[in-house]
CSV table of C-alpha atoms and ligand atoms in Angstrom, one decimal:
chain,number,residue,atom,x,y,z
L,1,UNK,CA,-14.9,0.5,35.7
L,2,UNK,CA,-14.9,-0.4,31.9
L,3,UNK,CA,-11.3,0.6,29.8
L,4,UNK,CA,-11.5,0.6,26.9
L,5,UNK,CA,-8.9,0.6,24.0
L,6,UNK,CA,-7.5,4.3,23.6
L,7,UNK,CA,-8.4,6.1,20.3
L,8,UNK,CA,-12.5,4.4,20.2
L,9,UNK,CA,-13.9,7.3,22.5
L,10,UNK,CA,-13.2,10.1,19.9
L,11,UNK,CA,-14.2,8.0,17.0
L,12,UNK,CA,-16.9,9.5,15.0
L,13,UNK,CA,-19.9,7.0,15.0
L,14,UNK,CA,-21.2,5.9,11.2
L,15,UNK,CA,-24.4,8.1,10.9
L,16,UNK,CA,-26.9,5.5,10.6
L,17,UNK,CA,-29.9,6.6,12.2
L,18,UNK,CA,-32.8,6.0,10.0
L,19,UNK,CA,-36.7,7.0,9.4
L,20,UNK,CA,-39.4,5.7,8.0
L,21,UNK,CA,-38.7,7.1,4.4
L,22,UNK,CA,-41.9,8.0,2.1
L,23,UNK,CA,-38.6,8.3,-0.1
L,24,UNK,CA,-35.5,7.1,0.5
L,25,UNK,CA,-32.7,8.5,-1.4
L,26,UNK,CA,-30.2,8.7,0.7
L,27,UNK,CA,-27.9,6.3,0.9
L,28,UNK,CA,-26.9,5.2,-2.4
L,29,UNK,CA,-29.1,2.1,-2.6
L,30,UNK,CA,-30.2,0.5,-5.3
L,31,UNK,CA,-34.3,1.7,-5.1
L,32,UNK,CA,-35.3,-1.6,-6.5
L,33,UNK,CA,-35.7,-5.3,-4.8
L,34,UNK,CA,-34.3,-8.8,-7.1
L,35,UNK,CA,-35.8,-8.3,-10.6
L,36,UNK,CA,-38.5,-11.1,-9.8
L,37,UNK,CA,-36.7,-14.1,-11.9
L,38,UNK,CA,-33.4,-13.3,-9.5
L,39,UNK,CA,-35.4,-13.8,-6.7
L,40,UNK,CA,-37.0,-17.2,-7.6
L,41,UNK,CA,-33.7,-18.6,-7.7
L,42,UNK,CA,-32.1,-17.1,-4.7
L,43,UNK,CA,-35.1,-18.4,-3.1
L,44,UNK,CA,-34.9,-22.0,-4.3
L,45,UNK,CA,-31.0,-21.7,-3.7
L,46,UNK,CA,-31.4,-20.6,-0.4
L,47,UNK,CA,-33.9,-23.9,0.5
L,48,UNK,CA,-31.0,-25.9,-0.8
L,49,UNK,CA,-29.2,-25.0,2.2
L,50,UNK,CA,-26.9,-27.1,4.9
L,51,UNK,CA,-27.9,-24.5,7.6
L,52,UNK,CA,-25.5,-26.9,9.8
L,53,UNK,CA,-22.3,-27.1,8.0
L,54,UNK,CA,-20.0,-23.6,7.8
L,55,UNK,CA,-19.3,-22.2,4.4
L,56,UNK,CA,-16.9,-23.8,2.2
L,57,UNK,CA,-18.5,-24.9,-1.6
L,58,UNK,CA,-21.3,-21.2,-1.8
L,59,UNK,CA,-18.1,-19.6,-0.8
L,60,UNK,CA,-15.9,-21.2,-2.8
L,61,UNK,CA,-18.2,-20.9,-6.0
L,62,UNK,CA,-18.8,-17.8,-5.8
L,63,UNK,CA,-14.9,-16.9,-5.5
L,64,UNK,CA,-14.8,-19.1,-8.5
L,65,UNK,CA,-17.8,-17.5,-11.0
L,66,UNK,CA,-16.0,-13.9,-9.8
L,67,UNK,CA,-12.6,-15.3,-11.0
L,68,UNK,CA,-13.4,-16.5,-14.2
L,69,UNK,CA,-15.3,-13.1,-15.0
L,70,UNK,CA,-12.4,-11.0,-14.3
L,71,UNK,CA,-9.9,-13.7,-15.7
L,72,UNK,CA,-7.8,-13.8,-12.6
L,73,UNK,CA,-6.7,-17.3,-10.7
L,74,UNK,CA,-8.6,-17.8,-7.5
L,75,UNK,CA,-6.3,-16.8,-4.9
L,76,UNK,CA,-6.7,-13.2,-6.7
L,77,UNK,CA,-10.2,-12.7,-5.4
L,78,UNK,CA,-10.8,-11.9,-1.7
L,79,UNK,CA,-14.5,-12.1,-0.7
L,80,UNK,CA,-16.1,-10.4,2.7
L,81,UNK,CA,-19.0,-8.6,4.4
L,82,UNK,CA,-19.5,-5.5,1.7
L,83,UNK,CA,-16.3,-4.0,0.5
L,84,UNK,CA,-16.7,-2.2,4.3
L,85,UNK,CA,-14.7,-5.6,5.3
L,86,UNK,CA,-11.9,-5.1,2.9
L,87,UNK,CA,-11.4,-1.5,3.6
L,88,UNK,CA,-11.4,-2.1,7.2
L,89,UNK,CA,-8.9,-5.0,6.8
L,90,UNK,CA,-6.4,-3.0,4.5
L,91,UNK,CA,-6.5,-0.3,6.7
L,92,UNK,CA,-5.5,-2.8,9.3
L,93,UNK,CA,-3.4,-4.7,7.7
L,94,UNK,CA,-0.8,-1.7,6.4
L,95,UNK,CA,-1.8,0.8,8.6
L,96,UNK,CA,-0.9,1.0,12.4
L,97,UNK,CA,1.0,3.1,14.7
L,98,UNK,CA,3.2,5.5,12.6
L,99,UNK,CA,2.2,4.1,9.4
L,100,UNK,CA,1.0,6.8,7.0
L,101,UNK,CA,-2.0,6.7,4.9
L,102,UNK,CA,-3.2,9.2,2.6
L,103,UNK,CA,-6.7,9.4,1.3
L,104,UNK,CA,-8.8,11.7,-0.3
L,105,UNK,CA,-10.9,14.6,0.7
L,106,UNK,CA,-13.9,14.5,0.3
L,107,UNK,CA,-14.4,11.4,-0.1
L,108,UNK,CA,-16.1,8.2,1.7
L,109,UNK,CA,-16.1,9.1,5.8
L,110,UNK,CA,-15.4,5.7,6.3
L,111,UNK,CA,-11.8,6.4,5.3
L,112,UNK,CA,-11.2,8.3,8.7
L,113,UNK,CA,-12.7,6.1,10.4
L,114,UNK,CA,-10.9,3.2,9.6
L,115,UNK,CA,-7.0,5.0,10.1
L,116,UNK,CA,-8.1,6.0,13.3
L,117,UNK,CA,-9.3,2.7,14.4
L,118,UNK,CA,-6.1,0.9,13.2
L,119,UNK,CA,-4.3,4.0,15.0
L,120,UNK,CA,-2.2,4.9,11.5
L,121,UNK,CA,-1.8,8.4,10.9
L,122,UNK,CA,-4.8,10.0,8.6
L,123,UNK,CA,-3.4,12.1,5.6
L,124,UNK,CA,-6.4,13.2,3.9
L,125,UNK,CA,-5.3,15.0,0.5
L,126,UNK,CA,-7.3,17.3,-0.7
L,127,UNK,CA,-9.6,17.4,-4.4
L,128,UNK,CA,-9.5,20.9,-5.8
L,129,UNK,CA,-12.3,23.0,-6.1
L,130,UNK,CA,-14.6,20.7,-8.5
L,131,UNK,CA,-13.7,17.7,-6.9
L,132,UNK,CA,-11.1,16.1,-9.0
L,133,UNK,CA,-7.7,14.6,-7.8
L,134,UNK,CA,-4.8,15.3,-9.3
L,135,UNK,CA,-2.7,12.6,-9.9
L,136,UNK,CA,0.6,14.3,-9.9
L,137,UNK,CA,0.0,16.3,-6.6
L,138,UNK,CA,-1.5,12.3,-5.0
L,139,UNK,CA,1.9,10.6,-5.7
L,140,UNK,CA,4.1,13.2,-4.1
L,141,UNK,CA,1.8,13.6,-1.4
L,142,UNK,CA,2.2,9.6,-0.5
L,143,UNK,CA,5.8,9.6,-1.6
L,144,UNK,CA,6.9,12.3,0.3
L,145,UNK,CA,5.1,11.5,3.4
L,146,UNK,CA,6.2,8.0,2.7
L,147,UNK,CA,2.8,6.4,3.2
L,148,UNK,CA,2.1,2.8,4.0
L,149,UNK,CA,-1.6,2.5,2.1
L,150,UNK,CA,-2.9,5.1,-0.2
L,151,UNK,CA,-6.8,4.7,-1.2
L,152,UNK,CA,-8.5,5.9,-3.7
L,153,UNK,CA,-12.6,6.4,-4.7
L,154,UNK,CA,-13.0,6.0,-8.1
L,155,UNK,CA,-15.8,7.6,-9.1
L,156,UNK,CA,-16.0,9.4,-5.9
L,157,UNK,CA,-18.7,9.1,-2.9
L,158,UNK,CA,-19.8,11.6,-2.4
L,159,UNK,CA,-18.8,13.8,-4.9
L,160,UNK,CA,-19.5,11.8,-8.0
L,161,UNK,CA,-16.2,12.6,-10.1
L,162,UNK,CA,-15.0,10.0,-12.6
L,163,UNK,CA,-11.5,9.6,-12.2
L,164,UNK,CA,-10.1,8.7,-15.4
L,165,UNK,CA,-8.3,4.9,-15.6
L,166,UNK,CA,-5.3,6.8,-17.0
L,167,UNK,CA,-4.5,8.6,-13.8
L,168,UNK,CA,-5.3,5.8,-11.3
L,169,UNK,CA,-2.6,4.1,-13.8
L,170,UNK,CA,-0.4,6.8,-13.3
L,171,UNK,CA,-0.8,6.8,-9.5
L,172,UNK,CA,0.6,2.5,-9.4
L,173,UNK,CA,3.3,3.1,-11.5
L,174,UNK,CA,4.2,6.0,-8.9
L,175,UNK,CA,4.1,4.7,-5.7
L,176,UNK,CA,5.2,1.6,-4.4
L,177,UNK,CA,2.9,0.9,-1.3
L,178,UNK,CA,-0.7,-0.5,-0.9
L,179,UNK,CA,-2.9,1.2,-3.7
L,180,UNK,CA,-6.3,0.3,-2.8
L,181,UNK,CA,-9.2,1.8,-5.2
L,182,UNK,CA,-12.2,1.2,-4.4
L,183,UNK,CA,-14.8,1.4,-6.9
L,184,UNK,CA,-17.8,1.0,-5.2
L,185,UNK,CA,-19.9,2.5,-7.8
L,186,UNK,CA,-17.9,1.3,-11.1
L,187,UNK,CA,-20.7,-0.3,-12.2
L,188,UNK,CA,-22.2,3.0,-13.3
L,189,UNK,CA,-18.9,4.6,-14.9
L,190,UNK,CA,-17.1,3.4,-17.7
L,191,UNK,CA,-13.3,1.5,-17.4
L,192,UNK,CA,-12.3,-0.5,-14.2
L,193,UNK,CA,-9.1,-0.7,-12.7
L,194,UNK,CA,-9.6,-4.6,-12.8
L,195,UNK,CA,-8.5,-4.3,-16.2
L,196,UNK,CA,-5.2,-3.3,-15.7
L,197,UNK,CA,-4.4,-4.4,-11.7
L,198,UNK,CA,-2.9,-7.7,-12.9
L,199,UNK,CA,0.1,-5.6,-13.9
L,200,UNK,CA,0.3,-3.6,-10.6
L,201,UNK,CA,1.2,-6.5,-7.4
L,202,UNK,CA,0.7,-3.1,-5.2
L,203,UNK,CA,-3.2,-2.4,-6.5
L,204,UNK,CA,-5.6,-3.7,-4.3
L,205,UNK,CA,-9.4,-3.2,-6.2
L,206,UNK,CA,-12.6,-3.0,-3.6
L,207,UNK,CA,-15.8,-4.2,-5.3
L,208,UNK,CA,-19.2,-4.7,-3.6
L,209,UNK,CA,-22.9,-5.8,-4.6
L,210,UNK,CA,-24.7,-3.3,-2.8
L,211,UNK,CA,-24.5,-0.6,-5.0
L,212,UNK,CA,-25.5,-1.6,-8.7
L,213,UNK,CA,-26.4,-5.2,-7.8
L,214,UNK,CA,-29.0,-4.3,-5.0
L,215,UNK,CA,-28.0,-6.1,-2.4
L,216,UNK,CA,-27.0,-4.0,0.3
L,217,UNK,CA,-29.0,-6.4,3.1
L,218,UNK,CA,-26.9,-9.0,2.1
L,219,UNK,CA,-23.1,-7.6,2.7
L,220,UNK,CA,-21.2,-8.8,0.0
L,221,UNK,CA,-18.1,-7.1,-0.7
L,222,UNK,CA,-14.7,-8.8,-2.6
L,223,UNK,CA,-11.2,-7.9,-3.5
L,224,UNK,CA,-8.5,-8.5,-6.4
L,225,UNK,CA,-4.9,-8.0,-5.5
L,226,UNK,CA,-2.6,-10.4,-6.1
L,227,UNK,CA,-2.0,-13.5,-4.7
L,228,UNK,CA,0.6,-12.5,-2.4
L,229,UNK,CA,-1.5,-9.8,-1.1
L,230,UNK,CA,-4.7,-11.8,-0.8
L,231,UNK,CA,-2.8,-14.6,1.2
L,232,UNK,CA,-1.2,-12.1,3.7
L,233,UNK,CA,-4.4,-10.6,4.2
L,234,UNK,CA,-6.4,-13.1,4.0
L,235,UNK,CA,-5.0,-14.1,7.6
L,236,UNK,CA,-6.9,-11.2,9.6
L,237,UNK,CA,-10.2,-12.2,8.7
L,238,UNK,CA,-12.3,-14.1,11.1
L,239,UNK,CA,-12.8,-18.3,10.0
L,240,UNK,CA,-15.7,-18.4,7.9
L,241,UNK,CA,-16.3,-14.8,7.4
L,242,UNK,CA,-18.8,-14.6,4.9
L,243,UNK,CA,-22.0,-16.5,5.6
L,244,UNK,CA,-23.3,-19.0,2.8
L,245,UNK,CA,-26.9,-17.2,2.4
L,246,UNK,CA,-25.1,-14.1,1.1
L,247,UNK,CA,-22.7,-16.3,-1.1
L,248,UNK,CA,-25.2,-18.2,-2.5
L,249,UNK,CA,-27.8,-15.1,-3.1
L,250,UNK,CA,-24.6,-13.2,-4.3
L,251,UNK,CA,-23.4,-16.1,-6.6
L,252,UNK,CA,-26.9,-16.4,-7.9
L,253,UNK,CA,-27.0,-12.7,-8.9
L,254,UNK,CA,-23.6,-12.4,-10.3
L,255,UNK,CA,-24.7,-15.6,-12.9
L,256,UNK,CA,-27.9,-13.8,-13.2
L,257,UNK,CA,-26.1,-10.0,-13.3
L,258,UNK,CA,-27.4,-9.5,-17.2
L,259,UNK,CA,-30.9,-8.8,-15.8
L,260,UNK,CA,-29.3,-5.9,-14.2
L,261,UNK,CA,-28.0,-3.7,-17.3
L,262,UNK,CA,-31.8,-2.6,-17.9
L,263,UNK,CA,-31.7,-1.5,-14.2
L,264,UNK,CA,-28.2,0.4,-14.3
L,265,UNK,CA,-28.9,2.3,-17.3
L,266,UNK,CA,-32.4,3.8,-16.1
L,267,UNK,CA,-30.4,4.5,-12.8
L,268,UNK,CA,-27.8,6.6,-15.2
L,269,UNK,CA,-31.0,8.3,-17.3
L,270,UNK,CA,-32.0,8.9,-14.1
L,271,UNK,CA,-29.0,10.1,-12.4
L,272,UNK,CA,-28.7,12.5,-16.1
L,273,UNK,CA,-32.7,13.3,-15.8
L,274,UNK,CA,-31.9,15.0,-12.7
L,275,UNK,CA,-28.7,16.5,-13.1
L,276,UNK,CA,-30.4,18.1,-15.6
L,277,UNK,CA,-33.3,19.2,-14.3
L,278,UNK,CA,-31.6,20.8,-10.9
L,279,UNK,CA,-29.2,22.3,-12.8
L,280,UNK,CA,-31.8,25.0,-14.0
L,281,UNK,CA,-32.9,25.6,-10.7
L,282,UNK,CA,-31.6,29.0,-9.3
L,283,UNK,CA,-28.8,29.1,-6.9
L,284,UNK,CA,-28.3,25.1,-7.7
L,285,UNK,CA,-24.3,23.6,-8.8
L,286,UNK,CA,-24.8,20.5,-9.7
L,287,UNK,CA,-21.5,18.6,-9.8
L,288,UNK,CA,-21.0,15.8,-12.8
L,289,UNK,CA,-21.3,12.7,-11.3
L,290,UNK,CA,-20.4,9.0,-12.5
L,291,UNK,CA,-22.3,7.1,-10.1
L,292,UNK,CA,-25.7,6.4,-9.1
L,293,UNK,CA,-26.1,9.6,-7.0
L,294,UNK,CA,-25.5,13.8,-8.0
L,295,UNK,CA,-23.5,16.3,-5.2
L,296,UNK,CA,-25.6,19.7,-5.6
L,297,UNK,CA,-24.4,22.5,-4.0
L,298,UNK,CA,-27.4,25.1,-2.8
L,299,UNK,CA,-26.6,28.2,-0.3
L,300,UNK,CA,-29.8,27.3,1.1
L,301,UNK,CA,-29.0,23.7,1.9
L,302,UNK,CA,-29.7,23.3,5.4
L,303,UNK,CA,-33.1,24.9,5.0
L,304,UNK,CA,-34.0,22.4,1.8
L,305,UNK,CA,-32.7,19.9,4.4
L,306,UNK,CA,-35.0,20.4,6.9
L,307,UNK,CA,-38.0,20.4,4.3
L,308,UNK,CA,-38.2,17.4,2.8
L,309,UNK,CA,-37.3,15.8,6.1
L,310,UNK,CA,-40.5,16.8,7.0
L,311,UNK,CA,-41.8,15.5,4.0
L,312,UNK,CA,-40.5,12.4,4.6
L,313,UNK,CA,-38.1,12.6,1.9
L,314,UNK,CA,-34.6,11.3,2.9
L,315,UNK,CA,-31.5,13.0,1.2
L,316,UNK,CA,-27.9,13.4,2.4
L,317,UNK,CA,-26.7,16.4,3.7
L,318,UNK,CA,-23.4,17.5,4.7
L,319,UNK,CA,-23.7,20.1,7.4
L,320,UNK,CA,-19.7,22.1,7.6
L,321,UNK,CA,-17.7,18.5,6.3
L,322,UNK,CA,-14.8,19.8,5.4
L,323,UNK,CA,-15.4,20.9,1.4
L,324,UNK,CA,-19.1,19.7,1.2
L,325,UNK,CA,-20.5,23.1,3.2
L,326,UNK,CA,-23.8,23.6,1.9
L,327,UNK,CA,-24.0,20.2,0.1
L,328,UNK,CA,-26.9,17.6,-0.5
L,329,UNK,CA,-26.1,14.4,-2.4
L,330,UNK,CA,-29.1,12.4,-3.7
L,331,UNK,CA,-29.2,8.9,-4.7
L,332,UNK,CA,-30.9,8.4,-7.9
L,333,UNK,CA,-34.3,7.1,-6.7
L,334,UNK,CA,-37.3,5.2,-9.0
L,335,UNK,CA,-38.7,8.0,-11.4
L,336,UNK,CA,-41.1,9.1,-9.8
L,337,UNK,CA,-39.3,9.7,-6.3
L,338,UNK,CA,-37.4,11.4,-8.2
L,339,UNK,CA,-40.2,13.7,-10.2
L,340,UNK,CA,-41.6,14.3,-6.7
L,341,UNK,CA,-37.9,15.3,-5.1
L,342,UNK,CA,-37.6,17.7,-7.6
L,343,UNK,CA,-41.3,18.9,-8.4
L,344,UNK,CA,-40.1,19.6,-4.5
L,345,UNK,CA,-36.8,21.4,-4.7
L,346,UNK,CA,-38.3,23.8,-7.8
L,347,UNK,CA,-41.3,24.9,-5.3
L,348,UNK,CA,-38.9,25.8,-2.5
L,349,UNK,CA,-36.0,27.3,-4.5
L,350,UNK,CA,-39.1,29.5,-5.9
L,351,UNK,CA,-40.6,30.3,-2.7
L,352,UNK,CA,-37.2,30.9,-1.7
L,353,UNK,CA,-35.9,33.4,-4.5
L,354,UNK,CA,-35.4,37.3,-4.1
L,355,UNK,CA,-37.2,38.9,-6.7
R,401,PLP,C1,-21.4,2.3,-0.1
R,401,PLP,C2,-19.8,2.6,-0.5
R,401,PLP,C3,-18.7,1.2,0.4
R,401,PLP,C4,-19.2,0.0,1.0
R,401,PLP,O1,-20.1,-0.6,0.7
R,401,PLP,P1,-20.1,-2.3,1.3
R,401,PLP,O2,-21.9,-2.0,1.4
R,401,PLP,O3,-19.6,-2.1,2.4
R,401,PLP,O4,-19.9,-3.0,0.6
R,401,PLP,C5,-17.5,1.2,-0.1
R,401,PLP,N1,-17.2,2.6,-0.2
R,401,PLP,C6,-17.7,3.5,-0.8
R,401,PLP,C7,-17.2,4.5,-1.4
R,401,PLP,C8,-19.3,3.4,-0.7
R,401,PLP,O5,-20.1,4.0,-0.9
């Protein structure tokens, strides 16, 4: 009989069942591959790699570039396989038996999984009915629970909600445990907590190349934190955890990040255009978003989702997840994809509205 570690059996599975969608708007990815000029540089970079050697110069070059861009030291940067790996390791390092972890609800579904996986005690903090995070109450929850780790997602997935930097700073000033700010979508928002991180030795900012920079397939993320934190938490990663192909790709993408500015602006414009059109449809509520996706609430969400699946359009429906009943999250795709999506939703709504 196989005897697994306790707790694994009851872990939820991260839902990654994918179909061959005609239009894929379900995972907040960038719906464009590398810009051609970037692709050319990446391909020639990859062709020169020493595949026989363990990573060293490739990962160092990326880390140093990031340190320079954020005006921090190399020691303040920790690279990882997506920000997922950063998050998992932070839960592992600060969580554990009898350690409480506070994170928002609804938010990124992986927080609960990492809490369970690290045998920590989850303390979900409910957002208000408009999905705003009350910073004062969040601080109170962290402190009364004597939490070891507090996490916020700014802007928040799956609700899209912007969290003002003043609120993040207020939280940082009033809690003393490790404080992770998950900035997976910050490129679509305004100010980043990286601006204030140097003032708070317990603040960890987690970033990723998966969303705005369209490198979801390469799995590259990083964190910016105090040197003491990167040193301590760095011990729990496996040796040479970031492979050279991904490191070189991210390094070149970041050098050429100006190529991404028009795309990011376009995704923001599409998000706004979709929000405006969907909002006008009977019975659909749209929440303000500071990301590359929007959350809609519609009392026929389940039926609409089925309808979309049948014609090959993938969106993210949340079923009965707490606080997300009747909600669907739609990533902003290409203009034509978004147009097709909205046309179909409009038809559905018109056919399902009682006169
Ligand atoms: C997508 C996402 C991540 C992780 O992305 P990686 O691909 O692992 O970098 C982390 N947090 C949130 C909120 C996300 O939506």
